Short mmCIF file of C-alpha atoms and ligand atoms in Angstrom, two decimals:
data_model
loop_
_atom_site.label_atom_id
_atom_site.label_comp_id
_atom_site.label_asym_id
_atom_site.label_seq_id
_atom_site.Cartn_x
_atom_site.Cartn_y
_atom_site.Cartn_z
CA MET A 1 3.99 -9.64 -21.68
CA SER A 2 2.90 -9.09 -25.36
CA THR A 3 5.22 -9.91 -27.73
CA ASP A 4 4.89 -5.90 -28.90
CA TRP A 5 4.57 -4.27 -25.65
CA SER A 6 5.89 -0.85 -25.17
CA PRO A 7 4.78 1.96 -22.59
CA SER A 8 1.66 3.03 -24.76
CA SER A 9 0.96 -0.97 -25.99
CA TRP A 10 -1.86 -0.42 -23.06
CA ARG A 11 -3.60 2.26 -25.15
CA ASP A 12 -4.78 -0.46 -27.53
CA ARG A 13 -6.86 -2.47 -24.77
CA ALA A 14 -9.99 -1.78 -23.36
CA ALA A 15 -8.77 0.91 -20.61
CA GLY A 16 -11.41 0.83 -17.23
CA GLN A 17 -11.35 4.07 -14.73
CA GLN A 18 -10.15 6.29 -16.88
CA PRO A 19 -11.32 9.70 -16.70
CA ASP A 20 -12.93 11.35 -19.38
CA TRP A 21 -10.45 14.64 -19.91
CA PRO A 22 -12.45 17.23 -21.32
CA ASP A 23 -9.53 19.02 -22.87
CA ALA A 24 -7.48 16.62 -24.95
CA ALA A 25 -4.56 19.13 -25.99
CA ALA A 26 -4.13 19.92 -22.27
CA LEU A 27 -3.97 16.44 -21.38
CA ASP A 28 -1.62 16.02 -24.21
CA ARG A 29 0.55 19.08 -22.81
CA ALA A 30 0.74 17.63 -19.14
CA LEU A 31 1.70 14.28 -20.24
CA LYS A 32 4.46 15.32 -22.20
CA THR A 33 5.89 17.95 -19.43
CA LEU A 34 5.75 14.73 -17.48
CA ALA A 35 7.64 13.00 -19.81
CA SER A 36 10.61 15.58 -19.43
CA TYR A 37 10.71 15.10 -15.81
CA PRO A 38 12.91 12.88 -13.51
CA PRO A 39 12.21 9.67 -12.55
CA LEU A 40 10.77 9.37 -8.94
CA VAL A 41 12.57 6.13 -8.17
CA PHE A 42 15.52 4.53 -9.68
CA ALA A 43 15.46 0.90 -11.30
CA GLY A 44 18.33 -0.03 -8.87
CA GLU A 45 15.47 0.14 -5.45
CA ALA A 46 13.24 -1.68 -7.85
CA ARG A 47 15.42 -4.14 -7.90
CA ASN A 48 16.00 -4.57 -4.22
CA LEU A 49 12.37 -4.46 -3.57
CA MET A 50 12.27 -7.23 -5.62
CA ALA A 51 15.19 -9.45 -3.73
CA ALA A 52 13.67 -8.55 -0.49
CA LEU A 53 10.03 -9.67 -2.10
CA ALA A 54 11.82 -12.65 -3.03
CA ARG A 55 12.64 -13.40 0.62
CA VAL A 56 8.76 -13.09 1.57
CA GLY A 57 7.40 -15.65 -1.05
CA GLU A 58 10.05 -17.69 0.43
CA GLY A 59 8.71 -17.68 3.84
CA ARG A 60 11.54 -15.64 5.00
CA ALA A 61 10.17 -12.27 5.34
CA PHE A 62 7.24 -10.58 5.86
CA LEU A 63 5.96 -7.79 3.75
CA LEU A 64 4.10 -4.96 5.67
CA GLN A 65 2.17 -2.43 3.05
CA ALA A 66 0.53 0.21 4.58
CA GLY A 67 -0.92 3.74 3.80
CA ASP A 68 -3.76 6.15 3.26
CA CYS A 69 -6.52 5.09 1.20
CA ALA A 70 -6.34 8.02 -1.27
CA GLU A 71 -3.64 10.68 -0.48
CA SER A 72 -4.85 14.10 -0.39
CA PHE A 73 -3.39 17.64 -2.27
CA ASP A 74 -4.97 19.51 0.96
CA GLN A 75 -3.46 17.34 3.70
CA PHE A 76 -0.06 17.29 2.63
CA SER A 77 2.40 18.34 5.86
CA ALA A 78 5.89 16.89 7.19
CA ASP A 79 3.83 15.76 10.49
CA ALA A 80 1.34 13.93 8.60
CA ILE A 81 4.18 12.30 6.89
CA ARG A 82 6.22 11.61 9.75
CA ASP A 83 3.50 10.58 12.03
CA LYS A 84 2.59 7.90 9.27
CA LEU A 85 6.34 6.77 8.94
CA LYS A 86 5.81 6.50 12.84
CA VAL A 87 3.16 4.08 13.01
CA ILE A 88 4.41 1.85 10.47
CA LEU A 89 7.74 1.41 12.10
CA GLN A 90 6.15 0.81 15.69
CA MET A 91 3.99 -1.99 13.40
CA ALA A 92 7.33 -3.27 12.04
CA ALA A 93 9.35 -2.90 15.05
CA VAL A 94 6.86 -5.21 17.13
CA LEU A 95 6.70 -7.76 14.04
CA THR A 96 10.39 -8.10 13.86
CA TYR A 97 10.91 -8.39 17.74
CA SER A 98 8.30 -10.13 18.42
CA SER A 99 7.93 -13.07 16.04
CA GLY A 100 11.85 -12.77 14.90
CA VAL A 101 10.54 -12.53 10.95
CA PRO A 102 12.40 -9.49 8.89
CA VAL A 103 9.76 -6.93 8.06
CA VAL A 104 9.83 -5.53 4.15
CA LYS A 105 7.98 -2.01 4.52
CA VAL A 106 6.31 -0.81 1.65
CA GLY A 107 4.31 2.68 2.12
CA ARG A 108 0.76 3.51 0.12
CA ILE A 109 2.35 7.11 -0.24
CA ALA A 110 4.21 9.47 -2.66
CA GLY A 111 1.65 8.41 -5.21
CA GLN A 112 -1.65 7.01 -4.17
CA TYR A 113 -3.64 9.71 -5.36
CA GLY A 114 -6.14 7.52 -7.78
CA LYS A 115 -9.38 6.21 -6.70
CA PRO A 116 -11.49 2.94 -8.91
CA ARG A 117 -15.15 4.00 -8.38
CA SER A 118 -17.94 1.85 -8.66
CA SER A 119 -20.03 3.92 -10.35
CA PRO A 120 -19.18 7.03 -12.73
CA VAL A 121 -21.52 9.26 -11.08
CA GLU A 122 -22.92 9.47 -7.40
CA LYS A 123 -25.89 11.45 -5.80
CA ILE A 124 -25.28 14.09 -3.15
CA GLY A 125 -28.40 15.19 -1.49
CA ASP A 126 -30.94 15.72 -5.05
CA VAL A 127 -27.91 16.17 -7.55
CA GLU A 128 -25.95 13.81 -9.38
CA LEU A 129 -22.24 14.38 -10.17
CA PRO A 130 -19.55 12.94 -11.84
CA SER A 131 -17.80 10.65 -8.72
CA PHE A 132 -14.52 12.00 -7.06
CA ARG A 133 -11.74 9.53 -8.61
CA GLY A 134 -8.69 10.65 -6.26
CA HIS A 135 -6.62 14.33 -6.29
CA ILE A 136 -4.69 13.15 -9.46
CA VAL A 137 -7.76 13.46 -11.30
CA ASN A 138 -10.58 15.84 -9.80
CA ASP A 139 -11.58 17.37 -6.53
CA ILE A 140 -13.89 16.19 -3.54
CA ALA A 141 -15.74 19.61 -3.21
CA PRO A 142 -19.41 18.48 -4.09
CA THR A 143 -19.85 21.47 -7.53
CA ALA A 144 -19.80 20.03 -10.90
CA ASP A 145 -17.13 22.19 -11.67
CA ALA A 146 -14.45 20.67 -8.67
CA ARG A 147 -15.58 17.46 -10.36
CA VAL A 148 -14.00 18.11 -14.03
CA PRO A 149 -10.81 16.00 -14.44
CA ASP A 150 -8.31 18.49 -14.53
CA PRO A 151 -4.93 17.51 -16.31
CA ASP A 152 -2.94 20.16 -14.28
CA ARG A 153 -3.45 17.27 -11.28
CA LEU A 154 -1.39 14.80 -13.02
CA LEU A 155 1.87 17.29 -12.42
CA THR A 156 0.80 18.78 -9.26
CA ALA A 157 0.38 14.59 -8.21
CA TYR A 158 4.12 14.21 -9.37
CA HIS A 159 5.30 17.02 -7.64
CA GLN A 160 3.43 16.04 -4.61
CA SER A 161 5.17 12.41 -4.77
CA ALA A 162 8.64 14.20 -5.26
CA ALA A 163 8.31 16.24 -1.97
CA THR A 164 6.77 13.18 -0.09
CA LEU A 165 9.44 11.09 -1.38
CA ASN A 166 12.18 13.21 -0.44
CA LEU A 167 10.96 13.17 3.21
CA VAL A 168 10.38 9.73 3.40
CA ARG A 169 14.32 8.87 2.40
CA ALA A 170 15.41 12.05 5.07
CA PHE A 171 13.30 10.01 7.70
CA THR A 172 14.43 7.02 7.01
CA LYS A 173 17.95 7.68 6.21
CA GLY A 174 18.85 10.54 8.41
CA GLY A 175 18.51 9.16 11.59
CA PHE A 176 14.95 9.49 12.61
CA ALA A 177 14.21 5.79 12.10
CA ASP A 178 17.63 4.99 13.89
CA ILE A 179 16.58 2.28 16.07
CA ASN A 180 18.18 4.14 18.98
CA ARG A 181 14.99 6.11 18.69
CA VAL A 182 12.50 2.98 19.36
CA HIS A 183 10.59 5.28 22.04
CA ALA A 184 10.54 8.20 20.10
CA TRP A 185 7.90 6.51 17.64
CA ASN A 186 5.31 6.16 20.22
CA GLN A 187 3.07 9.47 19.63
CA GLU A 188 1.29 10.99 22.72
CA PHE A 189 -2.23 9.93 22.03
CA VAL A 190 -0.96 6.04 21.10
CA ALA A 191 1.33 6.19 24.41
CA ASN A 192 -1.57 6.34 27.19
CA SER A 193 -3.19 3.68 25.79
CA ALA A 194 -2.95 -0.19 26.57
CA GLU A 195 -1.21 -0.51 23.27
CA GLY A 196 1.43 2.36 23.52
CA GLN A 197 2.10 0.70 27.02
CA ARG A 198 2.78 -2.81 25.71
CA TYR A 199 4.86 -1.15 22.83
CA GLU A 200 6.72 0.84 25.44
CA ILE A 201 7.39 -2.66 27.27
CA ILE A 202 9.01 -3.96 23.34
CA ALA A 203 10.54 -0.61 22.84
CA GLY A 204 12.60 -0.86 26.44
CA GLU A 205 13.33 -4.76 25.61
CA ILE A 206 14.71 -3.76 22.26
CA GLU A 207 17.12 -1.45 24.05
CA ARG A 208 18.50 -4.00 26.59
CA ALA A 209 19.06 -6.13 23.63
CA LEU A 210 21.14 -3.48 21.46
CA ARG A 211 22.88 -2.62 25.27
CA PHE A 212 23.59 -6.61 25.68
CA MET A 213 25.44 -6.80 22.06
CA GLU A 214 27.26 -3.56 22.84
CA ALA A 215 28.26 -5.08 26.05
CA CYS A 216 29.66 -8.55 24.11
CA GLY A 217 31.73 -6.07 22.01
CA ILE A 218 29.82 -5.53 19.10
CA ASP A 219 30.36 -1.92 17.16
CA LEU A 220 26.82 -0.76 17.05
CA GLU A 221 27.94 2.12 15.49
CA THR A 222 29.04 0.80 12.17
CA GLU A 223 26.00 -1.43 11.58
CA ALA A 224 24.31 0.26 9.07
CA GLN A 225 21.10 -1.09 9.03
CA LEU A 226 20.42 -0.26 12.95
CA HIS A 227 20.60 3.23 11.83
CA GLN A 228 18.29 4.00 8.23
CA VAL A 229 15.79 1.82 7.30
CA ASP A 230 14.80 0.57 3.87
CA PHE A 231 11.21 2.18 3.15
CA TYR A 232 9.68 1.22 -0.35
CA THR A 233 6.98 3.58 -2.29
CA SER A 234 3.64 1.97 -4.04
CA HIS A 235 0.47 3.00 -5.23
CA GLU A 236 -2.20 1.24 -7.40
CA ALA A 237 -1.35 2.28 -10.98
CA LEU A 238 -4.78 3.20 -11.96
CA ILE A 239 -3.95 6.45 -14.49
CA LEU A 240 -2.18 4.84 -17.05
CA GLY A 241 -1.44 8.01 -19.25
CA TYR A 242 0.64 9.29 -15.98
CA GLU A 243 2.27 5.36 -15.30
CA GLU A 244 3.10 5.87 -18.85
CA ALA A 245 4.77 9.34 -18.94
CA LEU A 246 7.10 8.19 -15.66
CA THR A 247 8.00 4.98 -17.56
CA ARG A 248 11.54 4.71 -18.28
CA GLN A 249 14.04 2.61 -19.83
CA ASP A 250 17.12 1.74 -17.30
CA SER A 251 20.55 2.63 -18.62
CA ILE A 252 21.85 -0.40 -17.19
CA THR A 253 19.67 -3.34 -18.16
CA GLY A 254 17.78 -1.80 -20.98
CA ASP A 255 14.50 -2.80 -19.14
CA TRP A 256 11.58 -0.67 -18.32
CA TYR A 257 10.80 0.57 -15.49
CA ASP A 258 7.76 2.83 -13.96
CA THR A 259 9.71 5.44 -11.95
CA SER A 260 6.47 6.42 -10.46
CA ALA A 261 6.94 4.45 -7.68
CA HIS A 262 9.04 1.06 -6.52
CA MET A 263 6.33 -0.83 -6.63
CA VAL A 264 2.84 -0.12 -8.39
CA TRP A 265 -0.33 -2.84 -8.36
CA ILE A 266 -3.31 -3.76 -10.39
CA GLY A 267 -6.77 -2.45 -8.57
CA GLU A 268 -9.66 -5.54 -8.71
CA ARG A 269 -11.75 -3.22 -10.97
CA THR A 270 -9.52 -3.37 -13.23
CA ARG A 271 -7.69 -6.39 -13.66
CA GLU A 272 -9.02 -8.35 -16.64
CA LEU A 273 -6.69 -10.38 -18.54
CA ASP A 274 -6.94 -8.42 -21.82
CA GLY A 275 -7.38 -5.05 -20.44
CA ALA A 276 -5.08 -1.98 -20.70
CA HIS A 277 -4.14 -2.23 -16.56
CA VAL A 278 -2.76 -6.38 -17.08
CA GLU A 279 -0.82 -5.37 -20.38
CA PHE A 280 0.46 -2.15 -18.64
CA HIS A 281 2.11 -4.02 -15.71
CA SER A 282 2.93 -6.89 -17.69
CA GLY A 283 6.14 -4.87 -19.14
CA VAL A 284 7.18 -2.90 -16.43
CA LYS A 285 10.02 -4.64 -14.38
CA ASN A 286 9.03 -3.19 -11.32
CA PRO A 287 7.73 -5.71 -8.46
CA ILE A 288 4.06 -5.64 -9.15
CA GLY A 289 0.69 -6.48 -6.99
CA CYS A 290 -2.53 -7.59 -8.18
CA LYS A 291 -5.69 -7.53 -5.81
CA VAL A 292 -7.50 -10.70 -5.76
CA GLY A 293 -11.67 -10.66 -4.67
CA PRO A 294 -13.81 -13.32 -4.25
CA SER A 295 -15.03 -13.43 -8.18
CA MET A 296 -11.59 -14.87 -8.95
CA THR A 297 -11.30 -18.60 -9.69
CA PRO A 298 -8.17 -20.79 -9.84
CA SER A 299 -7.86 -20.62 -13.23
CA ASP A 300 -8.11 -17.00 -13.48
CA VAL A 301 -5.16 -16.96 -11.00
CA VAL A 302 -3.06 -19.08 -12.93
CA ASP A 303 -3.83 -16.97 -15.95
CA LEU A 304 -2.90 -14.03 -14.04
CA CYS A 305 0.56 -15.31 -12.92
CA GLU A 306 1.42 -16.73 -16.41
CA THR A 307 0.48 -13.23 -17.81
CA LEU A 308 2.10 -10.88 -15.52
CA ASN A 309 5.42 -13.31 -14.48
CA PRO A 310 6.10 -15.44 -17.14
CA GLU A 311 9.45 -16.03 -16.55
CA ARG A 312 8.51 -16.86 -12.55
CA ILE A 313 10.96 -14.21 -11.41
CA PRO A 314 10.47 -14.09 -7.33
CA GLY A 315 9.84 -11.25 -6.03
CA ARG A 316 8.03 -9.85 -9.04
CA LEU A 317 4.17 -10.72 -8.05
CA THR A 318 2.53 -9.94 -4.78
CA LEU A 319 -1.29 -11.74 -4.96
CA ILE A 320 -2.91 -9.46 -2.44
CA SER A 321 -6.13 -11.24 -1.45
CA ARG A 322 -9.70 -8.79 -0.64
CA MET A 323 -12.06 -11.66 0.35
CA GLY A 324 -14.05 -10.01 3.30
CA ALA A 325 -13.90 -11.64 6.59
CA GLY A 326 -16.81 -14.42 5.79
CA ALA A 327 -15.30 -15.55 2.58
CA VAL A 328 -11.95 -15.87 2.98
CA GLU A 329 -11.31 -19.51 4.04
CA GLU A 330 -13.35 -20.92 1.33
CA LYS A 331 -12.68 -18.87 -1.26
CA LEU A 332 -8.55 -18.38 -0.78
CA ARG A 333 -7.71 -22.04 -0.03
CA PRO A 334 -8.80 -22.96 -4.25
CA LEU A 335 -6.51 -20.39 -5.26
CA LEU A 336 -3.47 -21.11 -2.50
CA ALA A 337 -3.68 -24.74 -3.90
CA ALA A 338 -4.00 -23.62 -7.46
CA VAL A 339 -0.76 -21.48 -7.42
CA ARG A 340 1.54 -23.61 -5.33
CA GLU A 341 0.58 -26.37 -7.83
CA SER A 342 1.55 -24.59 -10.75
CA GLY A 343 4.40 -23.52 -9.27
CA HIS A 344 4.39 -20.21 -9.49
CA PRO A 345 6.69 -18.22 -7.18
CA VAL A 346 4.38 -15.06 -5.50
CA VAL A 347 3.94 -13.42 -2.46
CA TRP A 348 0.40 -13.97 -1.03
CA ALA A 349 -0.68 -10.46 0.86
CA CYS A 350 -4.05 -10.31 2.70
CA ASP A 351 -6.02 -6.53 2.47
CA PRO A 352 -8.16 -6.80 5.29
CA MET A 353 -10.02 -3.71 4.49
CA HIS A 354 -11.68 -3.80 1.28
CA GLY A 355 -13.60 -6.72 1.73
CA ASN A 356 -15.47 -5.48 5.33
CA THR A 357 -16.47 -1.95 4.23
CA PHE A 358 -20.16 -0.99 5.06
CA SER A 359 -22.17 2.10 5.94
CA SER A 360 -22.62 2.59 9.58
CA SER A 361 -26.01 3.63 10.34
CA SER A 362 -24.58 7.57 10.54
CA GLY A 363 -23.98 6.88 7.03
CA HIS A 364 -20.42 6.87 6.92
CA LYS A 365 -18.39 4.49 5.46
CA THR A 366 -16.83 2.24 7.91
CA ARG A 367 -14.88 -0.72 8.84
CA ASP A 368 -14.83 -2.90 12.03
CA PHE A 369 -11.58 -3.86 13.71
CA ASP A 370 -13.00 -7.25 14.42
CA ASP A 371 -13.92 -8.06 10.76
CA VAL A 372 -9.97 -6.48 9.71
CA LEU A 373 -8.76 -8.85 12.43
CA ALA A 374 -10.93 -12.10 11.25
CA GLU A 375 -9.84 -11.64 7.78
CA ILE A 376 -6.44 -11.67 8.90
CA ARG A 377 -7.26 -14.53 10.83
CA GLY A 378 -8.68 -16.40 8.03
CA PHE A 379 -5.82 -15.82 5.73
CA PHE A 380 -3.45 -17.50 8.22
CA ALA A 381 -5.64 -20.06 8.59
CA ALA A 382 -6.17 -20.90 4.51
CA HIS A 383 -2.11 -20.67 4.70
CA ARG A 384 -1.44 -23.18 6.98
CA ALA A 385 -4.01 -25.42 5.67
CA GLU A 386 -2.37 -25.53 2.03
CA GLY A 387 1.17 -25.20 3.71
CA THR A 388 1.67 -22.02 2.00
CA TRP A 389 3.54 -18.77 3.26
CA PRO A 390 1.21 -15.98 4.90
CA GLY A 391 3.44 -13.26 3.50
CA GLY A 392 2.44 -10.17 4.42
CA VAL A 393 -0.78 -7.74 4.91
CA HIS A 394 -2.02 -4.37 3.19
CA ILE A 395 -3.62 -2.09 5.37
CA GLU A 396 -5.35 1.30 5.49
CA LEU A 397 -4.10 3.62 8.00
CA THR A 398 -3.24 6.93 9.30
CA GLY A 399 -0.57 7.96 11.99
CA ASP A 400 -3.57 10.93 12.86
CA ASP A 401 -6.27 9.97 16.17
CA VAL A 402 -9.02 9.64 13.61
CA THR A 403 -12.49 7.82 13.95
CA GLU A 404 -12.80 6.18 10.82
CA CYS A 405 -12.74 2.32 11.78
CA LEU A 406 -15.34 0.80 14.47
CA GLY A 407 -13.70 -1.24 17.94
CA GLY A 408 -10.50 -1.95 18.50
CA SER A 409 -9.35 -1.83 22.23
CA GLU A 410 -10.89 2.01 22.92
CA LYS A 411 -13.84 1.14 21.14
CA ILE A 412 -14.58 3.42 18.68
CA LEU A 413 -18.15 3.01 18.32
CA ASP A 414 -20.79 4.31 15.55
CA ALA A 415 -21.49 7.50 17.59
CA ASP A 416 -17.84 8.34 17.39
CA LEU A 417 -17.33 7.86 14.19
CA PRO A 418 -18.18 11.70 13.04
CA ASP A 419 -15.83 13.04 15.79
CA ARG A 420 -12.87 12.77 13.55
CA TYR A 421 -14.09 11.24 10.10
CA GLU A 422 -11.23 12.61 7.68
CA THR A 423 -10.64 10.27 5.03
CA MET A 424 -11.37 11.30 1.87
CA CYS A 425 -12.16 7.69 0.50
CA ASP A 426 -11.96 4.73 2.48
CA PRO A 427 -11.79 4.61 6.36
CA ARG A 428 -8.12 4.16 8.12
CA LEU A 429 -7.44 2.05 11.22
CA ASN A 430 -5.98 5.06 13.28
CA GLY A 431 -2.41 4.87 15.02
CA ARG A 432 -3.98 2.73 18.07
CA GLN A 433 -5.59 0.29 16.25
CA SER A 434 -2.79 -0.16 13.71
CA LEU A 435 -0.25 -0.97 16.82
CA ASP A 436 -2.99 -3.02 18.36
CA LEU A 437 -3.36 -5.03 14.94
CA ALA A 438 0.55 -4.98 15.01
CA PHE A 439 0.63 -7.12 18.07
CA GLN A 440 -2.46 -9.24 17.37
CA LEU A 441 -0.26 -10.32 14.16
CA SER A 442 2.98 -10.94 15.76
CA GLU A 443 1.00 -13.59 17.99
CA LEU A 444 -0.20 -14.79 14.50
CA LEU A 445 2.91 -15.07 13.00
CA ARG A 446 4.80 -16.41 15.93
CA ALA A 447 1.76 -19.37 16.21
C1 PEP B 1 -8.17 0.23 -2.55
O1 PEP B 1 -7.04 -0.44 -2.34
O2 PEP B 1 -7.95 1.25 -2.36
C2 PEP B 1 -8.96 -0.16 -3.45
C3 PEP B 1 -9.69 0.14 -4.08
O3 PEP B 1 -8.77 -1.46 -3.67
P1 PEP B 1 -9.55 -2.58 -4.34
O4 PEP B 1 -8.86 -2.62 -5.83
O5 PEP B 1 -9.08 -4.52 -3.90
O6 PEP B 1 -11.17 -2.58 -4.72
CO1 CO B 2 -9.37 2.06 -0.07
#
């Protein structure tokens, strides 16, 4: 953190990936309105997540961070939120039951609306249009009008985050996430598949374990842990004006927290050490993440740790590697060694999605389930070799029955992609593929 850090000190640095808002006065009004709104999360919750991530850093827990690549203003319903939660709860149940390791659950949800783009313009047919930057900025429709950045979207993002968070809290604290409902998380289209049936077996075993404990005289009713789940929110804090407006001083500690989410992260395209995103994240006290791609060097990664976590607070910094299946072992091992030697307490998580994206022959942006799995295997192998803890995974998924990623036990083929290709941005694993992944992961964790 620079000595003169403030929620707005990022403005003195170069900020990549920011929209060209055409109407400065309208932007200013929207930011002032946001700054007057209540916080979405509380500092105490962010501190609880920090403590949970500290346990991950010590090798005593595993991080499951998952959700959409980009949340949509249009596909916004209770069912979609519930189904996403179901698949994450299922994955967590599989991981916890099979490996005995507690799982820290963090959604890419309730704020994941801004997207970095590799080019400011895109070509659709013969016309060149400003790129779609996520619903917090503009609309995906392929017209010049739709692509104009609109500051009112910042307010819509806030309200939709609030409504999503409200439902997430209700689902996770109000009975839906009760372990006695472990069977009910299995959705119909998943239940009939091989993974779904494998899940039913685990769910049955969990129920038997609960009955066993009850029979031993343990009062399960009073064990809050069995009836509620701690579920946290996160997103890439890309649009810095929005994040600044929601950054508030905690009345208990006097520290600054970005109250737009429990955890926020810096993307691969905006992680320059002297850039605006690193400056902003260095001063908020939330747990933060940073993507780490193949161009990162051992000395870069240690500098990043020094800048983002100079006080070496456990749970503060999660490094999310996204190297690509072919490069992960070779690229990651020197970074693991450098961070280990530096003594920085980090959580290492594997994003097996963003290094493995390609265009299918039908022109769909896709990923192959086998590549996703191969990157996770390489991530585990690198950690085993360096004696460090493979702390978690960062996955793009949906509870819906989409056809966006190839492969999995149901073998989605290139020709199947157009059937239900619904993502606004990157391809997501569907419910079955996600559960399949959880089973494979639990075997790696057990090994
Ligand atoms: C993302 O997480 O959706 C993303 C854009 O990732 P990265 O910054 O790693 O490319
Ligand atoms: Co993505």
